[in-house]
Short mmCIF file of C-alpha atoms in Angstrom, two decimals:
data_model
loop_
_atom_site.label_atom_id
_atom_site.label_comp_id
_atom_site.label_asym_id
_atom_site.label_seq_id
_atom_site.Cartn_x
_atom_site.Cartn_y
_atom_site.Cartn_z
CA MET A 12 -13.41 -3.85 17.47
CA LEU A 13 -10.30 -1.82 18.20
CA VAL A 14 -8.61 -0.57 15.02
CA VAL A 15 -5.04 0.64 15.37
CA GLU A 16 -3.30 2.41 12.51
CA MET A 17 0.12 1.02 11.72
CA PRO A 18 2.97 3.55 12.16
CA ASP A 19 4.79 4.50 8.97
CA ALA A 20 8.06 3.11 10.31
CA LEU A 21 6.56 -0.34 10.77
CA ARG A 22 5.12 -0.27 7.26
CA LEU A 23 8.53 0.54 5.81
CA MET A 24 10.12 -2.19 7.93
CA ALA A 25 7.61 -4.69 6.56
CA TRP A 26 8.03 -3.60 2.94
CA LEU A 27 11.83 -3.57 3.04
CA SER A 28 12.40 -6.63 5.18
CA PRO A 29 14.09 -9.74 3.74
CA GLY A 30 10.74 -11.50 4.09
CA TYR A 31 8.92 -9.27 1.60
CA PRO A 32 8.40 -11.37 -1.55
CA VAL A 33 10.66 -9.56 -4.03
CA GLY A 34 13.46 -12.12 -4.30
CA ALA A 35 16.22 -9.72 -3.27
CA TYR A 36 18.27 -12.60 -1.83
CA ALA A 37 18.86 -13.89 -5.37
CA TYR A 38 20.87 -10.83 -6.49
CA SER A 39 24.32 -9.55 -5.56
CA HIS A 40 24.48 -6.41 -7.74
CA GLY A 41 27.82 -7.46 -9.22
CA LEU A 42 29.31 -8.31 -5.85
CA GLU A 43 29.68 -12.02 -6.62
CA TRP A 44 31.95 -11.26 -9.55
CA ALA A 45 33.89 -8.69 -7.50
CA ALA A 46 34.58 -11.34 -4.87
CA GLU A 47 35.80 -13.84 -7.45
CA ALA A 48 38.00 -11.21 -9.11
CA GLY A 49 39.59 -10.32 -5.79
CA ASP A 50 38.21 -6.79 -5.59
CA ILE A 51 36.40 -7.83 -2.42
CA ARG A 52 38.62 -9.95 -0.21
CA ASP A 53 38.07 -8.74 3.37
CA GLU A 54 36.16 -6.29 5.54
CA ALA A 55 38.11 -3.22 4.41
CA SER A 56 37.71 -3.90 0.69
CA LEU A 57 34.00 -4.66 1.10
CA LEU A 58 33.47 -1.41 2.99
CA SER A 59 35.31 0.50 0.25
CA TRP A 60 33.29 -1.20 -2.50
CA LEU A 61 29.95 -0.52 -0.84
CA GLY A 62 30.96 3.04 -0.01
CA ASP A 63 31.51 3.67 -3.71
CA VAL A 64 28.12 2.15 -4.55
CA CYS A 65 26.63 4.62 -2.08
CA ALA A 66 28.41 7.74 -3.21
CA TYR A 67 28.99 7.17 -6.91
CA GLY A 68 26.80 4.27 -8.00
CA SER A 69 23.34 2.89 -8.32
CA LEU A 70 22.15 3.55 -4.78
CA ARG A 71 22.46 7.30 -5.25
CA ASN A 72 20.48 7.04 -8.48
CA ASP A 73 17.90 4.77 -6.85
CA LEU A 74 17.23 7.28 -4.09
CA ILE A 75 16.74 10.13 -6.56
CA LEU A 76 14.40 7.98 -8.66
CA ALA A 77 12.48 6.82 -5.59
CA ARG A 78 11.99 10.42 -4.49
CA HIS A 79 10.57 11.45 -7.86
CA ALA A 80 8.34 8.37 -7.94
CA HIS A 81 7.13 9.26 -4.45
CA ARG A 82 6.18 12.75 -5.62
CA ALA A 83 4.44 11.54 -8.79
CA ALA A 84 2.39 8.87 -7.01
CA HIS A 85 1.41 11.24 -4.21
CA ALA A 86 0.03 13.59 -6.89
CA GLU A 87 -1.52 10.61 -8.75
CA ASP A 88 0.40 11.65 -11.87
CA GLY A 89 0.51 8.35 -13.73
CA ASP A 90 2.05 9.76 -16.89
CA ALA A 91 4.97 11.24 -14.99
CA LEU A 92 5.44 7.97 -13.15
CA SER A 93 5.46 6.00 -16.40
CA SER A 94 8.10 8.28 -17.94
CA LEU A 95 10.20 8.05 -14.80
CA ASN A 96 10.02 4.27 -14.88
CA ASP A 97 11.19 4.20 -18.50
CA LEU A 98 14.18 6.32 -17.50
CA ALA A 99 14.97 4.15 -14.49
CA LEU A 100 14.94 0.95 -16.56
CA ALA A 101 17.11 2.56 -19.24
CA LEU A 102 19.74 3.43 -16.64
CA ALA A 103 20.47 -0.25 -15.93
CA PRO A 104 23.91 -0.79 -17.52
CA SER A 105 23.58 -4.53 -18.17
CA ARG A 106 20.98 -7.21 -18.78
CA GLU A 107 21.53 -8.76 -15.36
CA LEU A 108 21.16 -5.47 -13.51
CA HIS A 109 18.07 -4.70 -15.59
CA LEU A 110 16.64 -8.06 -14.50
CA GLU A 111 17.57 -7.30 -10.89
CA THR A 112 15.71 -4.02 -10.71
CA SER A 113 12.74 -4.97 -12.92
CA GLN A 114 12.02 -8.32 -11.29
CA GLN A 115 12.17 -6.88 -7.79
CA GLY A 116 10.14 -3.83 -8.79
CA ARG A 117 7.38 -5.86 -10.41
CA SER A 118 7.23 -8.23 -7.46
CA PHE A 119 7.22 -5.38 -4.95
CA LEU A 120 4.41 -3.51 -6.66
CA ASP A 121 2.27 -6.61 -7.09
CA ALA A 122 2.76 -7.66 -3.47
CA THR A 123 1.97 -4.18 -2.18
CA LEU A 124 -1.15 -3.86 -4.31
CA GLY A 125 -2.32 -7.22 -3.01
CA ALA A 126 -1.52 -6.76 0.68
CA TRP A 127 -1.43 -2.99 1.20
CA PRO A 128 -3.95 -1.51 -1.27
CA CYS A 129 -4.86 2.16 -1.25
CA PRO A 130 -6.79 4.36 -3.74
CA SER A 131 -3.79 6.43 -4.88
CA LEU A 132 -1.67 3.36 -5.60
CA SER A 133 -4.53 1.73 -7.48
CA ALA A 134 -4.90 4.92 -9.53
CA VAL A 135 -1.29 4.97 -10.75
CA ALA A 136 -0.62 1.22 -10.95
CA PRO A 137 -2.09 0.85 -14.48
CA HIS A 138 0.68 3.17 -15.70
CA LEU A 139 3.21 0.59 -14.47
CA SER A 140 1.78 -2.46 -16.19
CA GLY A 141 5.06 -3.93 -17.49
CA PRO A 142 8.57 -4.10 -16.01
CA VAL A 143 8.97 -1.76 -13.05
CA ALA A 144 12.27 -0.48 -11.67
CA TYR A 145 12.57 -1.32 -7.99
CA PRO A 146 13.15 2.25 -6.71
CA VAL A 147 10.14 3.43 -8.72
CA ALA A 148 7.95 0.72 -7.20
CA VAL A 149 9.06 1.51 -3.65
CA GLY A 150 8.88 5.28 -4.09
CA ALA A 151 5.47 5.13 -5.75
CA SER A 152 4.05 2.87 -3.05
CA ALA A 153 5.36 5.10 -0.28
CA GLY A 154 4.09 8.26 -1.97
CA ALA A 155 0.66 6.77 -2.58
CA HIS A 156 0.44 5.77 1.07
CA GLY A 157 1.57 9.20 2.22
CA LEU A 158 4.76 8.00 3.91
CA ALA A 159 7.40 10.62 4.63
CA PRO A 160 9.96 10.83 1.81
CA GLU A 161 12.94 11.23 4.15
CA ALA A 162 12.13 8.06 6.05
CA THR A 163 11.37 6.18 2.84
CA LEU A 164 14.71 7.04 1.26
CA ALA A 165 16.72 6.27 4.38
CA ALA A 166 14.95 2.92 4.83
CA TYR A 167 15.47 2.04 1.17
CA GLY A 168 19.18 2.81 1.44
CA LEU A 169 19.62 0.71 4.55
CA ALA A 170 17.74 -2.25 3.06
CA PHE A 171 19.80 -2.02 -0.14
CA MET A 172 23.06 -2.15 1.81
CA GLN A 173 21.89 -4.90 4.13
CA ASN A 174 21.07 -7.07 1.13
CA LEU A 175 24.54 -6.55 -0.36
CA VAL A 176 26.22 -7.31 2.95
CA SER A 177 24.12 -10.47 3.16
CA ALA A 178 25.34 -11.39 -0.33
CA ALA A 179 28.92 -10.77 0.77
CA LEU A 180 28.53 -13.18 3.68
CA ARG A 181 27.77 -15.89 1.14
CA ALA A 182 30.19 -14.93 -1.63
CA ALA A 183 33.22 -13.35 0.05
CA PRO A 184 35.50 -14.14 3.01
CA VAL A 185 33.62 -11.82 5.36
CA GLY A 186 31.94 -12.89 8.59
CA GLN A 187 28.77 -11.76 10.29
CA THR A 188 30.49 -9.53 12.84
CA ALA A 189 32.40 -7.74 10.09
CA GLY A 190 29.19 -7.36 8.11
CA THR A 191 27.48 -5.77 11.08
CA ARG A 192 30.37 -3.33 11.52
CA ILE A 193 30.10 -2.37 7.86
CA ILE A 194 26.39 -1.60 8.16
CA ALA A 195 27.11 0.53 11.23
CA ALA A 196 29.87 2.39 9.40
CA LEU A 197 27.72 3.06 6.35
CA ALA A 198 24.54 4.09 8.20
CA PRO A 199 25.50 7.79 8.60
CA ARG A 200 26.41 7.95 4.91
CA LEU A 201 23.05 6.49 3.98
CA VAL A 202 21.21 9.13 5.99
CA ALA A 203 23.24 11.92 4.38
CA LEU A 204 22.65 10.43 0.93
CA ALA A 205 18.90 10.29 1.55
CA ILE A 206 18.85 13.93 2.63
CA ARG A 207 20.66 15.04 -0.51
CA ALA A 208 18.49 12.88 -2.78
CA LYS A 209 15.30 14.37 -1.38
CA ASP A 210 15.81 17.66 -3.21
CA ALA A 211 17.83 16.43 -6.21
CA ASP A 212 16.41 16.81 -9.71
CA LEU A 213 16.72 14.21 -12.44
CA ASP A 214 19.69 16.04 -13.94
CA ALA A 215 21.64 14.86 -10.89
CA LEU A 216 21.39 11.23 -12.03
CA GLY A 217 24.66 9.61 -12.96
CA ALA A 218 27.10 6.93 -11.84
CA ALA A 219 30.84 6.29 -11.98
CA THR A 220 31.23 2.68 -10.85
CA ILE A 221 32.65 1.28 -14.07
CA ARG A 222 34.27 -1.71 -12.38
CA LEU A 223 30.89 -2.79 -11.02
CA ASP A 224 29.20 -2.29 -14.39
CA LEU A 225 31.84 -4.37 -16.19
CA GLY A 226 31.59 -7.01 -13.50
CA SER A 227 27.86 -7.32 -14.10
CA PHE A 228 28.59 -8.16 -17.76
CA ARG A 229 31.19 -10.77 -16.76
CA HIS A 230 29.03 -12.33 -14.08
CA GLU A 231 27.01 -14.40 -16.55
CA THR A 232 30.17 -16.23 -17.69
CA GLN A 233 31.42 -17.11 -14.20
CA TYR A 234 32.07 -20.82 -13.86
CA SER A 235 30.11 -21.09 -10.62
CA ARG A 236 27.36 -18.69 -9.55
CA ILE A 237 24.88 -18.54 -6.69
CA PHE A 238 23.32 -15.18 -7.60
CA ARG A 239 21.45 -13.91 -10.65
CA SER A 240 23.49 -10.69 -10.89
#
């Protein structure tokens, strides 16, 4: 029987596709509230909002956390991975954003252990027995499988943005063509962000998207909601 090893790029595409069972479609990362408040009202305002999430918000933190999780899992350092996960969960500024990252992270890790098992991932998984931050789950899985960190971070960033653009198509007055243009405009920024995150230490963690954080608190009291965050 012919056995063909799957290229790393295809593995990342599978893990970070909308079809992977993590429930990403159910979360808007505060974007639903931003659309209702009028912060996001067209293509230009959506691009500005997402650009800030890239440069100053949670995506930058996620990439740094994913890189450190990648390193810890590759070394099979379960204690370091557990401590990193505690930090990642503590960084969630609201209950809804904590739910967003922990539910997706738990689902991602469980699905990957079930469908894409490997010895290194099995060795560190017991150290992530409870809630798992999504970037930690993705970074740890990629590190355990020996995937390149640069490709992992860039793919994570693109998938993160594609999910938010998908949410905007449902919650804001933005069409599919505009959404595609936004992804194209942000792609170079995502690559640059991944490159910088690769060598960043944990002291570089930090965010300055206060409007998004406040919106995540207000989201639970919106009269009509289609997302969980």
